[in-house]
């Protein structure tokens, strides 16, 4: 039964892999040919099995807190994917890229140590910017460093992915949506806990656990800790070691609840995570193989193209210096939550403090002899490494809100928040020394420090006219004060003066949401909403003072959606669907200004993203559950949008005019690093009490993600990603042992592809913007054995 389901999906994915992927007009026909056979096969499967279903096999209710209160997922008029701890483990979801595999509408890539989740095609146009388009939270506490977004081995109860702007209640940096990691809370029900241990191929191991202790009738504490290690699966041609793994991912912490009275509840939480990752498996393609973009005929007879648009060839492999490192650093979070029931309403106070620090050391040369070649007069070699990370961040936040308790037709919430943060990023280079290749010296160090003070007031109100019709409104007013300091230090040029510049800016904006709900019946909710998302503007620093590039404006979007949430088959299944349209204006993009004094952020015309999201989950029988989700979207630049960031590689600034050029007018082009089609299908079959009181189960999860373009030119396609994971286990009330495999068919794919300017080509053709492509292959097949003891 499970085999039939997976075979259908695998075939569908192959059809998409060979289909021509253009825009949504042509997607309709091509993608319909893909999806309809799969849906028909699933429908046939259901038709054959539903007769076996028992009346008591209803789906378990999923509870979420996306609107700052506890609600049934099916009652919330938002597009939300909520994944329980059990499903996270059984689907092998241990990182944001894993989460994106099973959450259509969510994609993920990173650059350096900057994690970049994307929701509904609203991609991060400034890849190393300090602010992201998707807010990531732990128990509703915002994570202000883009290098801290991974959840790794946290002790989680569930993850909620909320799609669409959430600025009205969540605040800043939820321009496209929000991801909330909900941790397990202590309980007064008794001593309980769990211990887990895992071993796998490629040096993978993990050990962790959590214990809950009641402290009398009114208090309890929960402690947790876990650590893991993994070598990676991609072989480094220089030395034969594996790349892409990690030497350490560790998380530990504790939470305490205390209920001194029926009306008062207090929770304290503190956690720390530490990571030490290998450098990513980077493959640099020589510029001599560039085959697209602008074309240049050099006076010496050589011909160069500015971009590479083909795939990897046989023999292409990482060839990296062993001194490189991936993301290394730590993150600490503590918060206090107090709730007091005053009868007609509940008063909530949240206070949090966090700090983090990260660095990387990535080989950007991939040349075995680079450490023997001189760079400048001070003893540096041409073997240099780049550190691009959120190197430091500190944050204090304070929130007070009052929410009504009345079950009557009117519900309301009011609140205010203060948010103080120091966010840093760094772009620096180091090099091995000619006389000692094992020693590193600084070439350059360029840190940015952004101090931000944010004050906001917010509120919501909903009114039920009758049992079927409800209208709700949410709004937040925000004021921001920013102070940016940028330091530039160059070490390989003798006596180069250190430059320190600073600039201040202020912004204020409003983010509303209006929703109409109609309960068609007890099982079906129809809703329509309009919401505004805003990402604040900023300053480009004192170097751009008195120029048109001094500041950049807020970017905003209006998202309109119509959706349905319904319980089907007498509670044995759910079916949810939403159609949305996003109007994105004043899009912030990095651009090399005419001043030629650095890179600034500027506002472009805008973009539009329209799409459809469908998800369903069904208990076919008491022993067989399937889930499926699909999304089509069309994220494209508006007509007249100019992406000045690609002007160098299109030949706009070249000393030698290109024989073939490209255009910086990108209207109608797909937004970079977005996937316009995703499918996920998963199923679990259980054999109750198969042996010795143990249930046996098999779970299969398979996903498809259409290829992404690296740039707005839409010439370099990163390729589709088709992955299947399998888990086979035995489980009793106290014990579980499971054999798992990820990427079970050993598919080759690109985790991401980026481009960077090639310095050597720049000397040969000044201003030509000739780039070198950097491919990051994804992990090959991995497998392991995991054991769990619950007590």
PDB file of C-alpha atoms in Angstrom, residues 332-445:
ATOM      1  CA  UNK A 332      21.917  32.011  24.379  1.00  0.00           C
ATOM      2  CA  UNK A 333      18.274  32.882  25.109  1.00  0.00           C
ATOM      3  CA  UNK A 334      16.414  33.494  28.365  1.00  0.00           C
ATOM      4  CA  UNK A 335      12.857  34.683  28.828  1.00  0.00           C
ATOM      5  CA  UNK A 336      10.222  35.231  31.488  1.00  0.00           C
ATOM      6  CA  UNK A 337       6.513  34.764  30.769  1.00  0.00           C
ATOM      7  CA  UNK A 338       3.872  35.834  33.305  1.00  0.00           C
ATOM      8  CA  UNK A 339       0.114  35.390  32.823  1.00  0.00           C
ATOM      9  CA  UNK A 340      -2.471  36.755  35.255  1.00  0.00           C
ATOM     10  CA  UNK A 341      -6.197  36.109  34.900  1.00  0.00           C
ATOM     11  CA  UNK A 342      -8.055  39.180  36.142  1.00  0.00           C
ATOM     12  CA  UNK A 343     -11.488  37.841  35.286  1.00  0.00           C
ATOM     13  CA  UNK A 344     -12.658  39.650  32.192  1.00  0.00           C
ATOM     14  CA  UNK A 345      -9.183  39.424  30.603  1.00  0.00           C
ATOM     15  CA  UNK A 346      -5.734  37.861  30.901  1.00  0.00           C
ATOM     16  CA  UNK A 347      -2.670  40.039  31.359  1.00  0.00           C
ATOM     17  CA  UNK A 348       0.526  38.673  29.775  1.00  0.00           C
ATOM     18  CA  UNK A 349       4.070  39.966  30.266  1.00  0.00           C
ATOM     19  CA  UNK A 350       7.054  38.691  28.262  1.00  0.00           C
ATOM     20  CA  UNK A 351      10.654  39.715  28.948  1.00  0.00           C
ATOM     21  CA  UNK A 352      13.558  38.230  27.002  1.00  0.00           C
ATOM     22  CA  UNK A 353      17.298  38.576  26.583  1.00  0.00           C
ATOM     23  CA  UNK A 354      19.517  36.909  23.992  1.00  0.00           C
ATOM     24  CA  UNK A 355      23.008  37.096  22.577  1.00  0.00           C
ATOM     25  CA  UNK A 356      24.876  35.272  19.834  1.00  0.00           C
ATOM     26  CA  UNK A 357      28.207  35.224  18.056  1.00  0.00           C
ATOM     27  CA  UNK A 358      29.203  33.398  14.849  1.00  0.00           C
ATOM     28  CA  UNK A 359      31.970  33.219  12.279  1.00  0.00           C
ATOM     29  CA  UNK A 360      32.920  31.250   9.158  1.00  0.00           C
ATOM     30  CA  UNK A 361      36.145  30.556   7.279  1.00  0.00           C
ATOM     31  CA  UNK A 362      35.322  29.462   3.727  1.00  0.00           C
ATOM     32  CA  UNK A 363      37.899  28.708   1.036  1.00  0.00           C
ATOM     33  CA  UNK A 364      36.853  30.856  -1.927  1.00  0.00           C
ATOM     34  CA  UNK A 365      39.871  30.007  -4.110  1.00  0.00           C
ATOM     35  CA  UNK A 366      39.767  26.213  -4.548  1.00  0.00           C
ATOM     36  CA  UNK A 367      43.306  26.180  -5.931  1.00  0.00           C
ATOM     37  CA  UNK A 368      45.828  23.669  -4.525  1.00  0.00           C
ATOM     38  CA  UNK A 369      48.805  25.926  -5.337  1.00  0.00           C
ATOM     39  CA  UNK A 370      47.261  29.193  -4.133  1.00  0.00           C
ATOM     40  CA  UNK A 371      49.186  29.085  -0.857  1.00  0.00           C
ATOM     41  CA  UNK A 372      52.458  29.317  -2.821  1.00  0.00           C
ATOM     42  CA  UNK A 373      51.395  32.397  -4.806  1.00  0.00           C
ATOM     43  CA  UNK A 374      52.069  35.884  -3.351  1.00  0.00           C
ATOM     44  CA  UNK A 375      49.333  38.433  -2.684  1.00  0.00           C
ATOM     45  CA  UNK A 376      50.674  41.921  -2.054  1.00  0.00           C
ATOM     46  CA  UNK A 377      53.987  42.909  -0.473  1.00  0.00           C
ATOM     47  CA  UNK A 378      53.362  41.833   3.149  1.00  0.00           C
ATOM     48  CA  UNK A 379      53.838  38.068   2.950  1.00  0.00           C
ATOM     49  CA  UNK A 380      50.229  37.051   2.279  1.00  0.00           C
ATOM     50  CA  UNK A 381      49.462  34.233  -0.122  1.00  0.00           C
ATOM     51  CA  UNK A 382      46.669  33.988  -2.703  1.00  0.00           C
ATOM     52  CA  UNK A 383      44.992  31.313  -0.540  1.00  0.00           C
ATOM     53  CA  UNK A 384      42.353  33.437   1.144  1.00  0.00           C
ATOM     54  CA  UNK A 385      39.228  32.632   3.117  1.00  0.00           C
ATOM     55  CA  UNK A 386      36.049  34.612   3.680  1.00  0.00           C
ATOM     56  CA  UNK A 387      34.156  35.168   6.915  1.00  0.00           C
ATOM     57  CA  UNK A 388      30.575  36.216   6.176  1.00  0.00           C
ATOM     58  CA  UNK A 389      28.305  35.862   9.188  1.00  0.00           C
ATOM     59  CA  UNK A 390      26.104  37.507  11.760  1.00  0.00           C
ATOM     60  CA  UNK A 391      29.143  37.849  13.971  1.00  0.00           C
ATOM     61  CA  UNK A 392      27.459  39.415  16.988  1.00  0.00           C
ATOM     62  CA  UNK A 393      23.942  40.148  18.183  1.00  0.00           C
ATOM     63  CA  UNK A 394      22.325  41.208  21.437  1.00  0.00           C
ATOM     64  CA  UNK A 395      18.642  41.717  22.114  1.00  0.00           C
ATOM     65  CA  UNK A 396      16.282  42.710  24.906  1.00  0.00           C
ATOM     66  CA  UNK A 397      12.540  42.688  24.378  1.00  0.00           C
ATOM     67  CA  UNK A 398       9.572  43.584  26.567  1.00  0.00           C
ATOM     68  CA  UNK A 399       5.926  42.958  25.742  1.00  0.00           C
ATOM     69  CA  UNK A 400       2.703  43.527  27.658  1.00  0.00           C
ATOM     70  CA  UNK A 401      -0.706  42.514  26.346  1.00  0.00           C
ATOM     71  CA  UNK A 402      -4.250  42.201  27.675  1.00  0.00           C
ATOM     72  CA  UNK A 403      -6.627  39.725  26.002  1.00  0.00           C
ATOM     73  CA  UNK A 404     -10.325  39.270  26.657  1.00  0.00           C
ATOM     74  CA  UNK A 405     -11.589  36.084  28.310  1.00  0.00           C
ATOM     75  CA  UNK A 406     -15.255  36.452  27.422  1.00  0.00           C
ATOM     76  CA  UNK A 407     -16.648  33.757  25.121  1.00  0.00           C
ATOM     77  CA  UNK A 408     -19.202  36.225  23.788  1.00  0.00           C
ATOM     78  CA  UNK A 409     -19.355  37.614  20.268  1.00  0.00           C
ATOM     79  CA  UNK A 410     -16.673  40.265  20.900  1.00  0.00           C
ATOM     80  CA  UNK A 411     -13.047  39.310  21.443  1.00  0.00           C
ATOM     81  CA  UNK A 412     -10.176  41.744  21.751  1.00  0.00           C
ATOM     82  CA  UNK A 413      -6.478  42.127  22.524  1.00  0.00           C
ATOM     83  CA  UNK A 414      -4.327  45.209  23.153  1.00  0.00           C
ATOM     84  CA  UNK A 415      -0.631  45.446  23.849  1.00  0.00           C
ATOM     85  CA  UNK A 416       2.676  47.208  23.514  1.00  0.00           C
ATOM     86  CA  UNK A 417       6.290  46.203  23.075  1.00  0.00           C
ATOM     87  CA  UNK A 418       9.806  47.623  23.367  1.00  0.00           C
ATOM     88  CA  UNK A 419      12.621  46.003  21.416  1.00  0.00           C
ATOM     89  CA  UNK A 420      16.292  46.979  21.752  1.00  0.00           C
ATOM     90  CA  UNK A 421      18.843  45.198  19.630  1.00  0.00           C
ATOM     91  CA  UNK A 422      22.425  45.331  18.455  1.00  0.00           C
ATOM     92  CA  UNK A 423      22.806  43.343  15.248  1.00  0.00           C
ATOM     93  CA  UNK A 424      26.146  42.814  13.597  1.00  0.00           C
ATOM     94  CA  UNK A 425      27.459  41.327  10.395  1.00  0.00           C
ATOM     95  CA  UNK A 426      30.971  40.968   9.124  1.00  0.00           C
ATOM     96  CA  UNK A 427      32.659  40.485   5.778  1.00  0.00           C
ATOM     97  CA  UNK A 428      36.322  39.769   6.273  1.00  0.00           C
ATOM     98  CA  UNK A 429      39.133  37.931   4.539  1.00  0.00           C
ATOM     99  CA  UNK A 430      42.157  36.099   5.861  1.00  0.00           C
ATOM    100  CA  UNK A 431      45.027  34.454   4.030  1.00  0.00           C
ATOM    101  CA  UNK A 432      47.668  31.856   4.705  1.00  0.00           C
ATOM    102  CA  UNK A 433      51.192  33.264   5.000  1.00  0.00           C
ATOM    103  CA  UNK A 434      53.746  32.457   2.305  1.00  0.00           C
ATOM    104  CA  UNK A 435      56.383  31.383   4.821  1.00  0.00           C
ATOM    105  CA  UNK A 436      53.920  29.371   6.958  1.00  0.00           C
ATOM    106  CA  UNK A 437      50.847  27.960   5.141  1.00  0.00           C
ATOM    107  CA  UNK A 438      49.333  26.770   8.429  1.00  0.00           C
ATOM    108  CA  UNK A 439      49.193  30.299   9.851  1.00  0.00           C
ATOM    109  CA  UNK A 440      46.519  32.844   8.928  1.00  0.00           C
ATOM    110  CA  UNK A 441      46.801  36.613   8.602  1.00  0.00           C
ATOM    111  CA  UNK A 442      44.050  39.175   8.179  1.00  0.00           C
ATOM    112  CA  UNK A 443      43.593  40.746   4.756  1.00  0.00           C
ATOM    113  CA  UNK A 444      40.506  42.832   5.506  1.00  0.00           C
ATOM    114  CA  UNK A 445      37.910  43.252   8.228  1.00  0.00           C
TER     115      UNK A 445
END
